[in-house]
PDB file of C-alpha atoms in Angstrom:
ATOM      1  CA  VAL A 739       1.384  10.732  30.128  1.00  0.00           C
ATOM      2  CA  VAL A 740       4.264   8.391  30.975  1.00  0.00           C
ATOM      3  CA  HIS A 741       4.568   5.237  28.873  1.00  0.00           C
ATOM      4  CA  CYS A 742       6.754   2.475  30.309  1.00  0.00           C
ATOM      5  CA  TYR A 743       8.006  -0.688  28.646  1.00  0.00           C
ATOM      6  CA  VAL A 744       9.971  -3.464  30.341  1.00  0.00           C
ATOM      7  CA  ARG A 745      11.410  -6.217  28.178  1.00  0.00           C
ATOM      8  CA  SER A 746      11.654  -9.823  29.333  1.00  0.00           C
ATOM      9  CA  ASP A 747      15.436  -9.434  29.789  1.00  0.00           C
ATOM     10  CA  GLY A 748      14.893  -6.613  32.320  1.00  0.00           C
ATOM     11  CA  LEU A 749      15.816  -3.706  30.035  1.00  0.00           C
ATOM     12  CA  ALA A 750      13.243  -0.939  30.473  1.00  0.00           C
ATOM     13  CA  GLY A 751      12.414   2.423  29.010  1.00  0.00           C
ATOM     14  CA  ALA A 752       9.966   5.239  29.669  1.00  0.00           C
ATOM     15  CA  VAL A 753       8.792   8.156  27.566  1.00  0.00           C
ATOM     16  CA  THR A 754       6.685  11.144  28.598  1.00  0.00           C
ATOM     17  CA  THR A 755       4.177  12.513  26.072  1.00  0.00           C
ATOM     18  CA  ASP A 756       1.228  14.862  25.992  1.00  0.00           C
ATOM     19  CA  LEU A 757      -2.351  13.565  25.967  1.00  0.00           C
ATOM     20  CA  GLU A 758      -2.726  13.799  22.176  1.00  0.00           C
ATOM     21  CA  TYR A 759       0.329  11.654  21.409  1.00  0.00           C
ATOM     22  CA  PRO A 760      -0.818   8.132  20.406  1.00  0.00           C
ATOM     23  CA  ALA A 761       0.133   5.473  22.974  1.00  0.00           C
ATOM     24  CA  ARG A 762       0.832   2.917  20.262  1.00  0.00           C
ATOM     25  CA  VAL A 763       3.416   5.203  18.656  1.00  0.00           C
ATOM     26  CA  ALA A 764       5.067   5.790  22.051  1.00  0.00           C
ATOM     27  CA  PHE A 765       5.436   2.031  22.541  1.00  0.00           C
ATOM     28  CA  VAL A 766       6.803   1.599  19.006  1.00  0.00           C
ATOM     29  CA  LEU A 767       9.403   4.248  19.879  1.00  0.00           C
ATOM     30  CA  LEU A 768      10.296   2.458  23.112  1.00  0.00           C
ATOM     31  CA  THR A 769      10.521  -0.936  21.425  1.00  0.00           C
ATOM     32  CA  GLN A 770      12.773   0.302  18.625  1.00  0.00           C
ATOM     33  CA  LEU A 771      14.887   2.350  21.001  1.00  0.00           C
ATOM     34  CA  LEU A 772      15.438  -0.543  23.402  1.00  0.00           C
ATOM     35  CA  ASP A 773      16.187  -2.958  20.551  1.00  0.00           C
ATOM     36  CA  GLU A 774      18.838  -0.645  19.106  1.00  0.00           C
ATOM     37  CA  PHE A 775      20.209   0.042  22.588  1.00  0.00           C
ATOM     38  CA  GLN A 776      20.582  -3.725  23.136  1.00  0.00           C
ATOM     39  CA  GLN A 777      22.296  -4.155  19.755  1.00  0.00           C
ATOM     40  CA  THR A 778      24.657  -1.212  20.336  1.00  0.00           C
ATOM     41  CA  ILE A 779      25.514  -1.655  24.016  1.00  0.00           C
ATOM     42  CA  GLY A 780      24.975  -5.396  24.348  1.00  0.00           C
ATOM     43  CA  ASP A 781      24.608  -6.874  27.837  1.00  0.00           C
ATOM     44  CA  SER A 782      27.048  -4.401  29.361  1.00  0.00           C
ATOM     45  CA  TRP A 783      24.059  -2.375  30.626  1.00  0.00           C
ATOM     46  CA  ARG A 784      23.471  -5.040  33.290  1.00  0.00           C
ATOM     47  CA  SER A 785      26.640  -4.081  35.173  1.00  0.00           C
ATOM     48  CA  VAL A 786      26.106  -0.295  35.010  1.00  0.00           C
ATOM     49  CA  SER A 787      25.435   1.415  38.310  1.00  0.00           C
ATOM     50  CA  THR A 788      24.375   4.852  36.969  1.00  0.00           C
ATOM     51  CA  ALA A 789      22.416   5.547  33.796  1.00  0.00           C
ATOM     52  CA  GLU A 790      24.605   8.545  32.948  1.00  0.00           C
ATOM     53  CA  SER A 791      27.643   6.302  32.443  1.00  0.00           C
ATOM     54  CA  VAL A 792      26.139   4.728  29.284  1.00  0.00           C
ATOM     55  CA  ALA A 793      26.449   6.828  26.146  1.00  0.00           C
ATOM     56  CA  PHE A 794      23.699   6.297  23.582  1.00  0.00           C
ATOM     57  CA  PRO A 795      23.673   9.215  21.094  1.00  0.00           C
ATOM     58  CA  GLN A 796      21.087   7.545  18.810  1.00  0.00           C
ATOM     59  CA  ILE A 797      18.402   8.553  21.303  1.00  0.00           C
ATOM     60  CA  GLU A 798      18.455  12.089  19.880  1.00  0.00           C
ATOM     61  CA  GLU A 799      17.683  10.714  16.390  1.00  0.00           C
ATOM     62  CA  TYR A 800      14.737   8.729  17.693  1.00  0.00           C
ATOM     63  CA  LEU A 801      13.337  11.634  19.693  1.00  0.00           C
ATOM     64  CA  GLN A 802      13.626  13.906  16.659  1.00  0.00           C
ATOM     65  CA  LYS A 803      12.048  11.319  14.338  1.00  0.00           C
ATOM     66  CA  TYR A 804       9.117  10.672  16.670  1.00  0.00           C
ATOM     67  CA  GLN A 805       8.237  14.349  17.220  1.00  0.00           C
ATOM     68  CA  ASP A 806       5.597  13.916  14.532  1.00  0.00           C
ATOM     69  CA  PRO A 807       3.827  10.618  15.298  1.00  0.00           C
ATOM     70  CA  ALA A 808       2.078  10.480  11.919  1.00  0.00           C
ATOM     71  CA  ALA A 809       5.374  10.706  10.043  1.00  0.00           C
ATOM     72  CA  ALA A 810       7.217   8.250  12.304  1.00  0.00           C
ATOM     73  CA  ASP A 811       4.571   5.563  12.546  1.00  0.00           C
ATOM     74  CA  LYS A 812       3.833   3.681   9.333  1.00  0.00           C
ATOM     75  CA  VAL A 813       0.385   2.529  10.459  1.00  0.00           C
ATOM     76  CA  ALA A 814      -0.614   6.073  11.426  1.00  0.00           C
ATOM     77  CA  LYS A 815       0.699   7.309   8.080  1.00  0.00           C
ATOM     78  CA  ILE A 816      -1.310   4.671   6.214  1.00  0.00           C
ATOM     79  CA  GLN A 817      -4.394   5.548   8.278  1.00  0.00           C
ATOM     80  CA  GLN A 818      -3.931   9.221   7.429  1.00  0.00           C
ATOM     81  CA  ASP A 819      -3.595   8.345   3.733  1.00  0.00           C
ATOM     82  CA  LEU A 820      -6.746   6.219   3.941  1.00  0.00           C
ATOM     83  CA  ASP A 821      -8.636   9.060   5.602  1.00  0.00           C
ATOM     84  CA  GLU A 822      -7.559  11.455   2.847  1.00  0.00           C
ATOM     85  CA  THR A 823      -8.540   8.924   0.172  1.00  0.00           C
ATOM     86  CA  THR A 824     -11.929   8.428   1.848  1.00  0.00           C
ATOM     87  CA  GLN A 825     -12.544  12.181   1.823  1.00  0.00           C
ATOM     88  CA  ILE A 826     -11.626  12.371  -1.856  1.00  0.00           C
ATOM     89  CA  LEU A 827     -13.937   9.443  -2.663  1.00  0.00           C
ATOM     90  CA  HIS A 828     -16.798  11.063  -0.758  1.00  0.00           C
ATOM     91  CA  LYS A 829     -16.315  14.289  -2.727  1.00  0.00           C
ATOM     92  CA  THR A 830     -16.180  12.313  -5.980  1.00  0.00           C
ATOM     93  CA  ILE A 831     -19.355  10.400  -5.127  1.00  0.00           C
ATOM     94  CA  ASP A 832     -21.100  13.662  -4.219  1.00  0.00           C
ATOM     95  CA  SER A 833     -20.003  15.152  -7.552  1.00  0.00           C
ATOM     96  CA  VAL A 834     -21.261  12.098  -9.454  1.00  0.00           C
ATOM     97  CA  LEU A 835     -24.607  12.234  -7.660  1.00  0.00           C
ATOM     98  CA  GLU A 836     -24.872  15.957  -8.373  1.00  0.00           C
ATOM     99  CA  ARG A 837     -23.974  15.319 -11.999  1.00  0.00           C
ATOM    100  CA  GLY A 838     -26.621  12.573 -12.120  1.00  0.00           C
ATOM    101  CA  THR A 839     -29.219  15.016 -10.835  1.00  0.00           C
ATOM    102  CA  LYS A 840     -28.177  17.537 -13.470  1.00  0.00           C
ATOM    103  CA  LEU A 841     -28.346  14.828 -16.151  1.00  0.00           C
ATOM    104  CA  ASP A 842     -31.852  13.837 -15.010  1.00  0.00           C
ATOM    105  CA  SER A 843     -32.897  17.492 -15.256  1.00  0.00           C
ATOM    106  CA  LEU A 844     -31.324  17.754 -18.705  1.00  0.00           C
ATOM    107  CA  VAL A 845     -33.111  14.592 -19.901  1.00  0.00           C
ATOM    108  CA  GLU A 846     -36.404  15.961 -18.577  1.00  0.00           C
ATOM    109  CA  ARG A 847     -35.863  19.266 -20.396  1.00  0.00           C
ATOM    110  CA  SER A 848     -34.929  17.377 -23.556  1.00  0.00           C
ATOM    111  CA  ASN A 849     -38.136  15.329 -23.354  1.00  0.00           C
ATOM    112  CA  ASP A 850     -40.169  18.505 -22.817  1.00  0.00           C
ATOM    113  CA  LEU A 851     -38.476  20.146 -25.795  1.00  0.00           C
ATOM    114  CA  SER A 852     -39.145  17.055 -27.913  1.00  0.00           C
ATOM    115  CA  ALA A 853     -42.828  17.064 -26.945  1.00  0.00           C
ATOM    116  CA  GLN A 854     -43.109  20.779 -27.722  1.00  0.00           C
ATOM    117  CA  SER A 855     -41.376  20.215 -31.045  1.00  0.00           C
ATOM    118  CA  LYS A 856     -43.881  17.484 -31.972  1.00  0.00           C
ATOM    119  CA  MET A 857     -46.763  19.737 -30.985  1.00  0.00           C
ATOM    120  CA  PHE A 858     -45.317  22.569 -33.085  1.00  0.00           C
ATOM    121  CA  TYR A 859     -44.895  20.205 -36.053  1.00  0.00           C
ATOM    122  CA  LYS A 860     -48.518  19.003 -35.784  1.00  0.00           C
ATOM    123  CA  GLN A 861     -49.791  22.570 -35.392  1.00  0.00           C
ATOM    124  CA  ALA A 862     -47.728  23.742 -38.372  1.00  0.00           C
ATOM    125  CA  LYS A 863     -48.987  20.822 -40.455  1.00  0.00           C
ATOM    126  CA  LYS A 864     -52.599  21.727 -39.589  1.00  0.00           C
ATOM    127  CA  THR A 865     -52.039  25.355 -40.375  1.00  0.00           C
ATOM    128  CA  ASN A 866     -50.349  24.594 -43.689  1.00  0.00           C
ATOM    129  CA  SER A 867     -53.039  22.089 -44.743  1.00  0.00           C
ATOM    130  CA  CYS A 868     -55.672  24.782 -45.141  1.00  0.00           C
ATOM    131  CA  CYS A 869     -53.537  26.798 -47.460  1.00  0.00           C
ATOM    132  CA  THR A 870     -52.384  24.855 -50.472  1.00  0.00           C
ATOM    133  CA  ILE A 871     -50.703  26.638 -53.329  1.00  0.00           C
ATOM    134  CA  SER A 872     -51.338  25.191 -56.720  1.00  0.00           C
TER     135      SER A 872
END
């Protein structure tokens, strides 16, 4: 995919990426690259007849930095962090719900044990009432 960007002053740039590379990140790269080019070179680019005659070594830095779009683009990085946080929250919620189910089961068992204990107490009281030692 070829992404092209032409500024209002006529300065233009193009970058070729694969299909998975986010278009927004490619345009951020082009915008930053053209802005720094303008600051470094100034308006002298207007009188250049061949592109090879303009030296701009910073382009290598930009191309290296933007190899990983998630690391280079702050919005993509934030989105990735949000996705990770969402996954963690989903796991936490699932754990809490599972814990709640276990607690409900434990409360039910406790109630059953309490009822059995009361029945045992009543039965023991009945059994002991017939046999009194004097």
